[in-house]
Coordinates of C-alpha atoms and ligand atoms in Angstrom, one line a residue:
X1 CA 74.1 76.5 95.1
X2 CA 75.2 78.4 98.3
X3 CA 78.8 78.2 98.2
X4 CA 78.9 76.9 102.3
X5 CA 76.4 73.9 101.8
X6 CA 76.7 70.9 102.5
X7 CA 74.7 67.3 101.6
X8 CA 75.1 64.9 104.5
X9 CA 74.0 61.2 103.7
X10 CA 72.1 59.9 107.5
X11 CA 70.5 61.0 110.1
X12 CA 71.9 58.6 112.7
X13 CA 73.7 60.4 115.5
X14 CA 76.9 60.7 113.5
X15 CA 74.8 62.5 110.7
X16 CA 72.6 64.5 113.0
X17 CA 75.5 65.7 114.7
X18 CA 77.7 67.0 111.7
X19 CA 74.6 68.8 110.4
X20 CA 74.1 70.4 113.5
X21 CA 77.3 71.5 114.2
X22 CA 77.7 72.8 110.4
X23 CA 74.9 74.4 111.1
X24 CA 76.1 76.3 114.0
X25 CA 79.2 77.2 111.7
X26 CA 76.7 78.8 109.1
X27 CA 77.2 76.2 106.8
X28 CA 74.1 75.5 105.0
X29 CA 73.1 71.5 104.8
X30 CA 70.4 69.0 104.1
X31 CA 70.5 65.4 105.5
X32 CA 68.9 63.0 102.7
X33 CA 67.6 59.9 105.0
X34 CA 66.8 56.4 103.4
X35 CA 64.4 55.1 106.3
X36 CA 61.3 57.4 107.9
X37 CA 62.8 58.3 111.0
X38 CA 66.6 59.4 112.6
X39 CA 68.7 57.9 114.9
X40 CA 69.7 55.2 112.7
X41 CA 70.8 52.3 115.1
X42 CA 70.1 54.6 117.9
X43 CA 66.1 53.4 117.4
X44 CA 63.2 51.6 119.1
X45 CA 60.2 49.8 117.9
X46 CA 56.2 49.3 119.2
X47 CA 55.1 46.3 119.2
X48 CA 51.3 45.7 121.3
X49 CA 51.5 48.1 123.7
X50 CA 55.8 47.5 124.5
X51 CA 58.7 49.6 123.5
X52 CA 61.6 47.3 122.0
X53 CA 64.3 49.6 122.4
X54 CA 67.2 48.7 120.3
X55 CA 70.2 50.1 121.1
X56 CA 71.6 52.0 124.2
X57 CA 73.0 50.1 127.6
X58 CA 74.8 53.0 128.5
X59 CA 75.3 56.5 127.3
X60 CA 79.2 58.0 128.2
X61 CA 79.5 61.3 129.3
X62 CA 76.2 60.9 131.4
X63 CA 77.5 62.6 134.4
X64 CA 77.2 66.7 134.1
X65 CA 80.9 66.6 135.5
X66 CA 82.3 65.0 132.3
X67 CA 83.6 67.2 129.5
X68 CA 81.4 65.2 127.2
X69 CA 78.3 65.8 129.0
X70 CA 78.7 69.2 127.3
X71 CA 78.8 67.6 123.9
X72 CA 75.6 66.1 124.6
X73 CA 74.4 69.5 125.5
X74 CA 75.7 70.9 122.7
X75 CA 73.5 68.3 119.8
X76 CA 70.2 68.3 122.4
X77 CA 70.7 65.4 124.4
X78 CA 71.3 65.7 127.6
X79 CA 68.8 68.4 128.2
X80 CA 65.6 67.2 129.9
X81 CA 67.0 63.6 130.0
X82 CA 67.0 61.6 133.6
X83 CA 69.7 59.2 133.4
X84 CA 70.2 56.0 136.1
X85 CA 73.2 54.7 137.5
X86 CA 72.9 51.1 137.6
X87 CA 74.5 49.6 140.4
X88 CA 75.5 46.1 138.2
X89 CA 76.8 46.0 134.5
X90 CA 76.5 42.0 133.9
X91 CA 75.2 39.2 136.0
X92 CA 76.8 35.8 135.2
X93 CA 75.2 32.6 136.6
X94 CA 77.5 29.7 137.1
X95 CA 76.0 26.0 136.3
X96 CA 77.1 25.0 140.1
X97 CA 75.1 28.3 141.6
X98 CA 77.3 30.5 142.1
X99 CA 77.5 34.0 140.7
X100 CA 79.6 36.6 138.7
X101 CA 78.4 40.2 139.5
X102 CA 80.5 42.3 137.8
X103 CA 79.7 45.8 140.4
X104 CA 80.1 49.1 138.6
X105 CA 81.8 50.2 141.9
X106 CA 85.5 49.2 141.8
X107 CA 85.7 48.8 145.5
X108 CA 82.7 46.5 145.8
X109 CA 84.1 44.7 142.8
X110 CA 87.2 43.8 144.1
X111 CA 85.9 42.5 147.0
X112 CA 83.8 40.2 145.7
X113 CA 86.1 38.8 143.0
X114 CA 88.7 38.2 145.6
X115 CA 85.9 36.5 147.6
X116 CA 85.0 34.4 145.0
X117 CA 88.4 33.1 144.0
X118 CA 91.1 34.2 146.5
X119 CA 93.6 31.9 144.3
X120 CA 93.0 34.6 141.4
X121 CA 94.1 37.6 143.6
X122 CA 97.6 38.9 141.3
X123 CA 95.5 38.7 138.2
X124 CA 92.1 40.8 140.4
X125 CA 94.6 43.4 141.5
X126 CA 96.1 44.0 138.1
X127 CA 93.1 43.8 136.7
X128 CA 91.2 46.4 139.6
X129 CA 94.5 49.0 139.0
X130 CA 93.9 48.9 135.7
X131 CA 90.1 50.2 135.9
X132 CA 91.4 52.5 138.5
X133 CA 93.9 54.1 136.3
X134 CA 91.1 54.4 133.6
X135 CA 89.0 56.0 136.2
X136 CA 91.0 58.9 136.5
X137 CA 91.1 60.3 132.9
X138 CA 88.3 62.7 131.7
X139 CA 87.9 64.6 128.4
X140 CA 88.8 68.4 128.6
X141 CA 86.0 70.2 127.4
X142 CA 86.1 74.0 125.8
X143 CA 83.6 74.4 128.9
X144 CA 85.7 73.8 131.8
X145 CA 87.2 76.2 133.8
X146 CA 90.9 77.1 132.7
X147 CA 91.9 75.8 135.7
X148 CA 89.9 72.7 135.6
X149 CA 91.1 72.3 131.8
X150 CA 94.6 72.2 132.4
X151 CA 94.1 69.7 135.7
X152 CA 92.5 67.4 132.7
X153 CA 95.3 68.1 130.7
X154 CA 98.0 67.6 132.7
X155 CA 97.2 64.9 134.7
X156 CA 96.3 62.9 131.1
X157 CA 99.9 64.0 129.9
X158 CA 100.9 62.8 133.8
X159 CA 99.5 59.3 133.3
X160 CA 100.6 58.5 129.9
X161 CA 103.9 59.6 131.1
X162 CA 104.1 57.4 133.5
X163 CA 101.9 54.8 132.9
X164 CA 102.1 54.7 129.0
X165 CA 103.5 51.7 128.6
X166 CA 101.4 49.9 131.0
X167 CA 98.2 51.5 129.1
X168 CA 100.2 50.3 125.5
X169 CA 100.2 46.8 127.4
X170 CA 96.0 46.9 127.8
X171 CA 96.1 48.1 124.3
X172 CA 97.4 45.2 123.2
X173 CA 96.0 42.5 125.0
X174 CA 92.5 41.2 124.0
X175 CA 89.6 39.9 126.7
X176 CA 90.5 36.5 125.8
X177 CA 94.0 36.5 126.9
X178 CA 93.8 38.4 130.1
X179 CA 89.8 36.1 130.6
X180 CA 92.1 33.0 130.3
X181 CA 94.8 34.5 133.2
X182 CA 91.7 33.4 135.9
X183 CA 91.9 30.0 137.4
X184 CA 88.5 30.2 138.0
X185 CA 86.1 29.4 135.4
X186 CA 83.4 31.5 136.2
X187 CA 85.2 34.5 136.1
X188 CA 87.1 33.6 133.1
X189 CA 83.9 32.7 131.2
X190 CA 82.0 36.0 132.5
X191 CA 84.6 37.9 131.6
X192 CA 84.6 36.9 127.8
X193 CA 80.6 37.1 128.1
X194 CA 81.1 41.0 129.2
X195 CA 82.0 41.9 126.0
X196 CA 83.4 40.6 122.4
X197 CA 86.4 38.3 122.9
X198 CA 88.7 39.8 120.5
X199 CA 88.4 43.4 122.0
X200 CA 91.5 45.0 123.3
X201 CA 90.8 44.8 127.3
X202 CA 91.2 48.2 127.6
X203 CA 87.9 48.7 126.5
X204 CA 86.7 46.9 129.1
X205 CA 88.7 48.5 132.0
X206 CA 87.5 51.9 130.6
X207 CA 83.9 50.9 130.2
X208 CA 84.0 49.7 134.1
X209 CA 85.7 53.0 135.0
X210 CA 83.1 55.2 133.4
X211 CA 80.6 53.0 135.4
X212 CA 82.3 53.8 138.6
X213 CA 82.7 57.1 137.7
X214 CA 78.8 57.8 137.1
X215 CA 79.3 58.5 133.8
X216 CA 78.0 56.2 131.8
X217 CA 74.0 56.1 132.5
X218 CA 71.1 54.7 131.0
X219 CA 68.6 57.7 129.8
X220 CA 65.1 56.8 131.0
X221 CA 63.1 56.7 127.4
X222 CA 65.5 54.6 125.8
X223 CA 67.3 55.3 122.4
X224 CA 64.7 56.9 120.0
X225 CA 63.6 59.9 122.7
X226 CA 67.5 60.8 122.2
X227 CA 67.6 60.5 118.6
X228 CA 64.2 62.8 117.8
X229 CA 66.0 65.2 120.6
X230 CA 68.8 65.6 118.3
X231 CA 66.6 65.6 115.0
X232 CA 64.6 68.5 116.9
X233 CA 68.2 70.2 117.4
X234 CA 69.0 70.3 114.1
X235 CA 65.5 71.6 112.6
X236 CA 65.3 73.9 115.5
X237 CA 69.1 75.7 113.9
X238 CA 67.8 75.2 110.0
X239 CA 68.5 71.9 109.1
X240 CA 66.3 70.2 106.5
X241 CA 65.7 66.6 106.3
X242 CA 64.5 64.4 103.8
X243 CA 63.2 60.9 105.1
X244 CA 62.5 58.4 102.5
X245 CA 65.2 59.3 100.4
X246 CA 68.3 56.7 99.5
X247 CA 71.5 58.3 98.3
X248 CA 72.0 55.8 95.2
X249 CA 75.1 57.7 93.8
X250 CA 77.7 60.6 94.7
X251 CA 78.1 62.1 92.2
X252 CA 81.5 63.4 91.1
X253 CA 83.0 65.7 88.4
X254 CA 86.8 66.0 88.2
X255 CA 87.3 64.0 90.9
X256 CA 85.0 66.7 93.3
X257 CA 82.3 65.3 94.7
X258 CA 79.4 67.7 93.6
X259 CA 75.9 66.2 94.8
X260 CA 73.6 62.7 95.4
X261 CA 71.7 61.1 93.3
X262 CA 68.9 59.2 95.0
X263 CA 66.6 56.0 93.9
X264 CA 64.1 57.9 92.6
X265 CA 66.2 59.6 90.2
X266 CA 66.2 63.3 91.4
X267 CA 69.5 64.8 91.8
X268 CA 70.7 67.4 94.2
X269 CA 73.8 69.5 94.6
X270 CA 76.0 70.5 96.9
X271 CA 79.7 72.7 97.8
X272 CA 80.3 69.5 100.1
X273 CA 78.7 65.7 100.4
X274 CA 79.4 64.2 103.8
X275 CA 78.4 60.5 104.1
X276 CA 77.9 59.8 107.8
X277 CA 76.2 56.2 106.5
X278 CA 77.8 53.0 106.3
X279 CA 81.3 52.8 105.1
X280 CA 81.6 50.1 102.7
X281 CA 78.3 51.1 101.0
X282 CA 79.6 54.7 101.0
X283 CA 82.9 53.7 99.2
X284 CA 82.1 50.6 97.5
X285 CA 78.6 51.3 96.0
X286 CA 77.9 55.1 96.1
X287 CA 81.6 56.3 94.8
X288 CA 82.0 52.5 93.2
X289 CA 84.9 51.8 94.8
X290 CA 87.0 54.6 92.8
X291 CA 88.7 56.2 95.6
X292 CA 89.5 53.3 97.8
X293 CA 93.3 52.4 97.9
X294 CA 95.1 50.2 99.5
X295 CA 95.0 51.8 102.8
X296 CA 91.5 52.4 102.2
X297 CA 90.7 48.8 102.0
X298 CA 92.4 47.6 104.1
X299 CA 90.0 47.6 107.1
X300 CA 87.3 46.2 105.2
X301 CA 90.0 43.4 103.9
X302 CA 91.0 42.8 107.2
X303 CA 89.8 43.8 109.9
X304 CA 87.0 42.7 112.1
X305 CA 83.7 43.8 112.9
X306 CA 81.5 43.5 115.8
X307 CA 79.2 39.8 114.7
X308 CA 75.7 41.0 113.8
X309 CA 73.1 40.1 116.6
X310 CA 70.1 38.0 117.0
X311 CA 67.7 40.4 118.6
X312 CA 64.4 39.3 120.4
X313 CA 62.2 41.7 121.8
X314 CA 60.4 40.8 124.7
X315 CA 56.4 42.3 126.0
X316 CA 56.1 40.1 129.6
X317 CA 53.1 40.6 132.0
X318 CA 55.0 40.5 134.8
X319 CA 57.4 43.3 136.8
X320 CA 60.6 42.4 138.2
X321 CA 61.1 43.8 141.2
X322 CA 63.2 41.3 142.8
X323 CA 65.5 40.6 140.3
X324 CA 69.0 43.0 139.9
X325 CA 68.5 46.0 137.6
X326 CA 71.9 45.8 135.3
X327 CA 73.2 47.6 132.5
X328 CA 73.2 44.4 130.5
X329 CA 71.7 42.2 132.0
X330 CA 71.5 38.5 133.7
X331 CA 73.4 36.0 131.6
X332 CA 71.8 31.9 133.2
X333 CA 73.3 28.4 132.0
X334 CA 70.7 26.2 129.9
X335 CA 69.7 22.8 131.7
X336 CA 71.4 21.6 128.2
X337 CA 72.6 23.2 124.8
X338 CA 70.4 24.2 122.9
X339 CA 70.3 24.8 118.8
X340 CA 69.3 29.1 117.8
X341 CA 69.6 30.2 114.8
X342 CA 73.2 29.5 113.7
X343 CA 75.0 28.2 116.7
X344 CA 74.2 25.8 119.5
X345 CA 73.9 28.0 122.8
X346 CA 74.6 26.9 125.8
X347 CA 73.5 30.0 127.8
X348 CA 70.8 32.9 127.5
X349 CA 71.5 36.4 128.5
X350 CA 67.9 38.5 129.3
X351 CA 68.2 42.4 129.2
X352 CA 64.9 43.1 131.7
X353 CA 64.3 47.1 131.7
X354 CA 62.8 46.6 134.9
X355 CA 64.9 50.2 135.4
X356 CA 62.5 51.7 132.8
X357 CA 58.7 51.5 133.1
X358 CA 58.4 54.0 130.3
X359 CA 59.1 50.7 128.4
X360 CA 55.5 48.9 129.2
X361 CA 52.2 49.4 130.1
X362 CA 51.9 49.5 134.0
X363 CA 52.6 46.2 135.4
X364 CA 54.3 45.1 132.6
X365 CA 58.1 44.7 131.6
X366 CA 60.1 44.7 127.9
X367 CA 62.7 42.4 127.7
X368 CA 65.8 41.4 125.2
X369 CA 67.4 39.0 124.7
X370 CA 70.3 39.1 122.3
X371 CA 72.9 37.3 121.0
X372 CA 75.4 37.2 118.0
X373 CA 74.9 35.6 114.8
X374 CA 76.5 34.6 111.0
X375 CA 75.3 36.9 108.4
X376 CA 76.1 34.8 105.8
X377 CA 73.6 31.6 107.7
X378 CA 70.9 34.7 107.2
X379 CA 71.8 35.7 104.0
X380 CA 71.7 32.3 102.8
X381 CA 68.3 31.4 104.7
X382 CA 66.7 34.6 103.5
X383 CA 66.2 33.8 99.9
X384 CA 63.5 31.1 101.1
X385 CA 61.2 33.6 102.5
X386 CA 59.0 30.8 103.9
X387 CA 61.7 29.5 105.8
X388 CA 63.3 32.8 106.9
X389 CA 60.3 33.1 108.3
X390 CA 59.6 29.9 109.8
X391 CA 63.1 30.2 111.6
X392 CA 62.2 33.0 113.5
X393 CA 59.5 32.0 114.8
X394 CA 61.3 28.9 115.9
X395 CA 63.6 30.6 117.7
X396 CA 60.8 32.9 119.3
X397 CA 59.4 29.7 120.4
X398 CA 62.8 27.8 121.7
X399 CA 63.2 31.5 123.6
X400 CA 60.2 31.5 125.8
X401 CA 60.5 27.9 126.7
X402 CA 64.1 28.2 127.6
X403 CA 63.6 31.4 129.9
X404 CA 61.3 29.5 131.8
X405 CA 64.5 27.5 133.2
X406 CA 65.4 31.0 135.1
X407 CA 61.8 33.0 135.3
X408 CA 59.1 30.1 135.8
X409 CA 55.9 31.0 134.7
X410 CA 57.3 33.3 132.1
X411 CA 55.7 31.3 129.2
X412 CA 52.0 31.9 130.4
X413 CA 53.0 35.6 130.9
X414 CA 54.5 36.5 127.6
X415 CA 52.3 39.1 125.4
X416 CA 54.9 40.0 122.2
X417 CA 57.7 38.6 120.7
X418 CA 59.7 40.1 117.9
X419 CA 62.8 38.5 116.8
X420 CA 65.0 40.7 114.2
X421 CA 68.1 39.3 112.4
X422 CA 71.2 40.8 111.2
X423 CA 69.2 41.4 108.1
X424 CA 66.9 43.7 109.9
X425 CA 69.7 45.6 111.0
X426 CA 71.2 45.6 107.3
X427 CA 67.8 46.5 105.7
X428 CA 66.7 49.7 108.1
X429 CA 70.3 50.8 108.6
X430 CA 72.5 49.6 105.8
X431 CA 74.8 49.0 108.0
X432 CA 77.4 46.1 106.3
X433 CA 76.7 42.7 106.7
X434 CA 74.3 43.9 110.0
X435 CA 77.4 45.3 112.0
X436 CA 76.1 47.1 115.0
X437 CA 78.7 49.0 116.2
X438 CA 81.1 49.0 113.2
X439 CA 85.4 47.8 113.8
X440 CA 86.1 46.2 117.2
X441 CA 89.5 47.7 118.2
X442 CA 92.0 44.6 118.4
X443 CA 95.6 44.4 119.2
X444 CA 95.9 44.9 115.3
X445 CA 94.3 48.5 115.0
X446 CA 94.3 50.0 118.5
X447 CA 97.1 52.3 117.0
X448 CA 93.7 54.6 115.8
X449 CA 93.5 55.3 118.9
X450 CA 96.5 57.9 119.2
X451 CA 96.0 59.0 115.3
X452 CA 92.6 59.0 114.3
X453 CA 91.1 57.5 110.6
X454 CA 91.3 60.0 108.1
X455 CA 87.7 61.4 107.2
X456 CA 88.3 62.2 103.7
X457 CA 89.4 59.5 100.4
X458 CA 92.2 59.6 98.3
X459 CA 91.8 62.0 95.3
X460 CA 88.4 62.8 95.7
X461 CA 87.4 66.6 97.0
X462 CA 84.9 68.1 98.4
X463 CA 83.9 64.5 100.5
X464 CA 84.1 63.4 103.8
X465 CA 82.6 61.0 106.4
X466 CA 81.9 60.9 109.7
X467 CA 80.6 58.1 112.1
X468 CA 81.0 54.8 113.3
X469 CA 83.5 53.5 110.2
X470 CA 85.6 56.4 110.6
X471 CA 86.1 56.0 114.8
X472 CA 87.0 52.0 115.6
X473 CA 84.9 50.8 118.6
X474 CA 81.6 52.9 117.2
X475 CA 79.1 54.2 120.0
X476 CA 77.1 56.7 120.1
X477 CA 79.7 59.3 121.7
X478 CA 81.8 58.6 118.4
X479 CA 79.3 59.5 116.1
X480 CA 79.1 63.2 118.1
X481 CA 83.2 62.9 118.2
X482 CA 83.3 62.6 114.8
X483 CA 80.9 65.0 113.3
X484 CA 82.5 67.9 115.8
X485 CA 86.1 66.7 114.4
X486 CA 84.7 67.2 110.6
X487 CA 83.5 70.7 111.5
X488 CA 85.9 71.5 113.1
X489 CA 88.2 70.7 110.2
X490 CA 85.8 72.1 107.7
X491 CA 86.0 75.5 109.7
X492 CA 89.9 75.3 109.5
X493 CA 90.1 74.7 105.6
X494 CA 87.2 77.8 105.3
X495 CA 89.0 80.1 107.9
X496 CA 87.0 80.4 110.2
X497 CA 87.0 79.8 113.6
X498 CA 85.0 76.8 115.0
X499 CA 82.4 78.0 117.5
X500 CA 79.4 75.6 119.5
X501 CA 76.6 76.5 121.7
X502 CA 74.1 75.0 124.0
X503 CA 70.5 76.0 124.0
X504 CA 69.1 75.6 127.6
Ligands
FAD1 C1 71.9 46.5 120.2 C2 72.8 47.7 120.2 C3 73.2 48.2 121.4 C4 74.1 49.3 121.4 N1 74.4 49.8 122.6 C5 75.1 51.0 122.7 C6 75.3 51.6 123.9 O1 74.9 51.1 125.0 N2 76.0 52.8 124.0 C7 76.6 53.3 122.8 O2 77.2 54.3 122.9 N3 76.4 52.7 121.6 C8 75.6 51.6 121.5 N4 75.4 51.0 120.3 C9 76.1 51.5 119.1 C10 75.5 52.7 118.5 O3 74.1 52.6 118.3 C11 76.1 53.0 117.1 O4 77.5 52.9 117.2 C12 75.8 54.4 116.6 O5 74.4 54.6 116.7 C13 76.2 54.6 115.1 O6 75.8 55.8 114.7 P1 76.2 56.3 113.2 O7 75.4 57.6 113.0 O8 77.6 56.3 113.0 O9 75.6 55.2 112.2 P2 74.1 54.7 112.0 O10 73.3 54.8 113.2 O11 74.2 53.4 111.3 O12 73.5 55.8 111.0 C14 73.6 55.7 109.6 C15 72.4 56.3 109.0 O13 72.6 56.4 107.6 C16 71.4 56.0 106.9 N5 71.7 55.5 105.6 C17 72.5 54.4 105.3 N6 72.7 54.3 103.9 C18 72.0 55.4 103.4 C19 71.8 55.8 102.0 N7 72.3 55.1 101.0 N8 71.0 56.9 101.8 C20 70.4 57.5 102.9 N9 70.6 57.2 104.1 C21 71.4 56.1 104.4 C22 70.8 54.9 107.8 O14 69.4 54.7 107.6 C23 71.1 55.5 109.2 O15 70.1 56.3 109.6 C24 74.5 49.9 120.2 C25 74.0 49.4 119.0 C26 73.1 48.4 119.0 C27 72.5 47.9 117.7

């Protein structure tokens, strides 16, 4: 056993990333992967002929002027990749025709908010300063310029200055409680459609600001073309990876973790196991809940996560040309509600990638549709295979027949429909109870954001873990974050200084 090696449970973006940057740092490491492919949630699926891409809207640190477009240099991303600045992030539909557009430029944005309710205008200027203030923060990257370094650097020291308790105040306001500040209902309720309900609104401001900003792009190819980029990294600096292979066990001697053991029995060793797969199962199963106190339980005791998703996966013969390309996409009203799944709906929101024609044969378009779902309905439903079964194809069904209200003709044109629950996400992820993107940050744990989740367990050495249940809010730029954070640390404890470097 090489005394700088390293076992890393994943090869989802958080676990691609560590082993790459260890690997950079002369560590030595192996990823052990439970499904046949990496990327994790960052994944697509083929399904006749279409591309169902599962996961990314929007990739931060898109532009090549952000400090974090060197990070995605740095793991193999960025390289090669074209990415597209959509003009729109959400379409809302109102019932009595008129429409939300929520711009991705601020300017545009505030005018057409103020045109649509003029009574709103004190809450649409607060609301438009606050993206603005967002707008002008960027990470400081090892990369920049000095002098461009200590611009970033001062001007974020500047703002929090003297704006810190104004930011504090986003912090701790959640999208329902500023949504609920507009007398008009069709902001209000496209607001709270934007994005989880709960959230703290700074989120929101921030994500608008990075659209404004060019920085937050969608990578023509979809998710898995940057997940086998980074998987390619890693191989390409030494990295081994072994698909197929389910870390059962850590195991542990005098409290130091020491190696895995997977399903099939075989054990392997290591100086160092990093879990950079899902938290809950990492503690709770793998280490049996040994090394969790208190604090360590307490976010999965109390905090919340983002709700699992119904996710239908769309092949239509049709292209879109005349319909707005958006980041995530056109959200209609339903002549009535409607029963799907575990909740009566009373509106559809349709992802078309009629931005990406990589997606479908010529001619063609994928679409999604998704929406949030219980766990537990699925859970429950799923020990009846038959009617598991039988309910997804219902709600395939009820899917195409309601998106005929907005696209008529859609039902004669529709090739493929897949519909995956939060138990698909649970089975080819592990990710707990079918969390996509891990802790929401709420009023109740924004404080993460100014000191970070610690990456290692009480009493237990030689472990640590990276990824999207150590960083609140999850991504894919927090599963990089993470990992570099780890190594970084990892150097520090070994003496060494951290180094990184981008292959052209
Ligand atoms: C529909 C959707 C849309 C999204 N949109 C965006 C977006 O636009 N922008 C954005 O930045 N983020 C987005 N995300 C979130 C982003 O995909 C995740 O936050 C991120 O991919 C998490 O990376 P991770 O490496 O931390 O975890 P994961 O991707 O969950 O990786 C964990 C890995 O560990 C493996 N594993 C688990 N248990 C074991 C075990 N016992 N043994 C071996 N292997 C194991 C899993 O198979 C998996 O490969 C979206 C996610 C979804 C689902």
């Amino acid at each position: 056993m090489n005394n700088r090696s390293a076992i890393i449970i994943g090869a989802g973006f958080a676990g691609l990333s560590a082993g790459i940057y260890a690997q950079m740092n002369g560590y030595d490491t192996q990823i052990f992967e439970m499904h046949d492919l990496p990327g994790g949630l960052c994944t697509a699926w083929k399904r006749h002929g279409f591309t169902i891409d599962g996961c990314v809207h929007w990739l931060v640190g898109s532009s090549p002027q952000s400090g974090m477009y060197r990070y995605w240099q740095e793991v193999g991303v960025a390289q090669g990749r074209q990415f597209v600045n959509l003009d729109e992030y959400l379409r809302f539909e109102g019932k009595d025709g008129r429409i939300l557009i929520l711009y991705a430029d601020i300017d545009r944005l505030e005018r057409h908010l103020l045109d649509l309710s003029p009574q709103d205008t004190g809450v649409i200027k607060e609301f438009i300063r606050g993206i603005r203030l967002c707008a002008k923060f960027d990470f400081p990257s090892e990369y920049d310029p000095l002098p461009v370094r200590i611009k970033k650097i001062t001007n974020f020291f500047w703002v929090m200055a003297t704006q810190g308790r104004t930011l504090q105040r986003w912090m701790q306001t959640t999208i329902d409680a500023f949504a609920t500040r507009f007398k008009d209902p069709l902001i209000c309720q496209g607001l709270l459609e934007m994005w989880i309900p709960e959230f703290s609104i700074f989120f929101m401001l921030a994500t608008l600001a990075y659209l404004h900003n060019r920085n937050a792009g969608y990578p023509i190819g979809g998710s898995l073309p940057m997940s086998l980029a980074m998987e390619k990294r890693y191989l390409a600096l030494g990295g081994v990876i072994h698909y197929r292979s389910r870390v059962e066990k850590i195991l542990v001697e005098s409290n130091r973790a020491v190696g895995v053991r997977l399903t099939d029995g075989s054990e392997h060793f290591a100086e160092r196991v990093i879990s950079a797969a899902d938290g809950h199962a990492t503690i709770f199963e793998l280490l049996d809940g040994k090394y969790a106190d208190a604090k360590t339980r307490e976010p999965y005791e109390k905090w919340k996560t983002f709700q699992p998703l119904i996710y239908i996966g769309l092949g239509v013969r049709r292209t879109f040309e005349n319909e707005p390309r958006t980041v995530s996409g056109i959200s209609f009203p339903l002549c009535q509600p409607v029963e799907i799944g575990d909740a009566v709906r009373d509106r559809l929101t349709v992802h078309l990638y009629n931005h990406d024609d990589t997606l479908a044969p010529a001619g063609k378009t994928s679409l999604v549709v998704m929406m949030p779902s219980d766990y537990d309905y699925w859970k429950a439903l799923s020990k009846d295979r038959v009617a598991y079964t039988e309910k997804k194809e219902q709600i395939a069904r009820t899917v195409v027949t309601l998106l005929e209200q907005r696209f008529p003709g859609i039902s004669q044109q529709v090739e493929m429909v897949d519909v995956a629950t939060p138990l698909t996400f649970e089975h080819y992820t592990g990710n707990w109870k079918g969390s996509f993107e891990g802790w929401l940050i709420t009023p109740q744990n924004a404080g993460v954001m100014m000191s970070p989740m610690p990456q290692t367990l009480p009493g237990l050495q030689n472990f640590f873990m990276c990824g999207q249940w150590v960083e609140p809010g999850g991504g894919l730029p927090t599963g990089v974050m993470s990992a570099r954070r780890l190594v970084r640390a990892l150097c520090k404890e070994d003496g060494k200084k951290f180094q990184t470097r981008i292959e052209v």
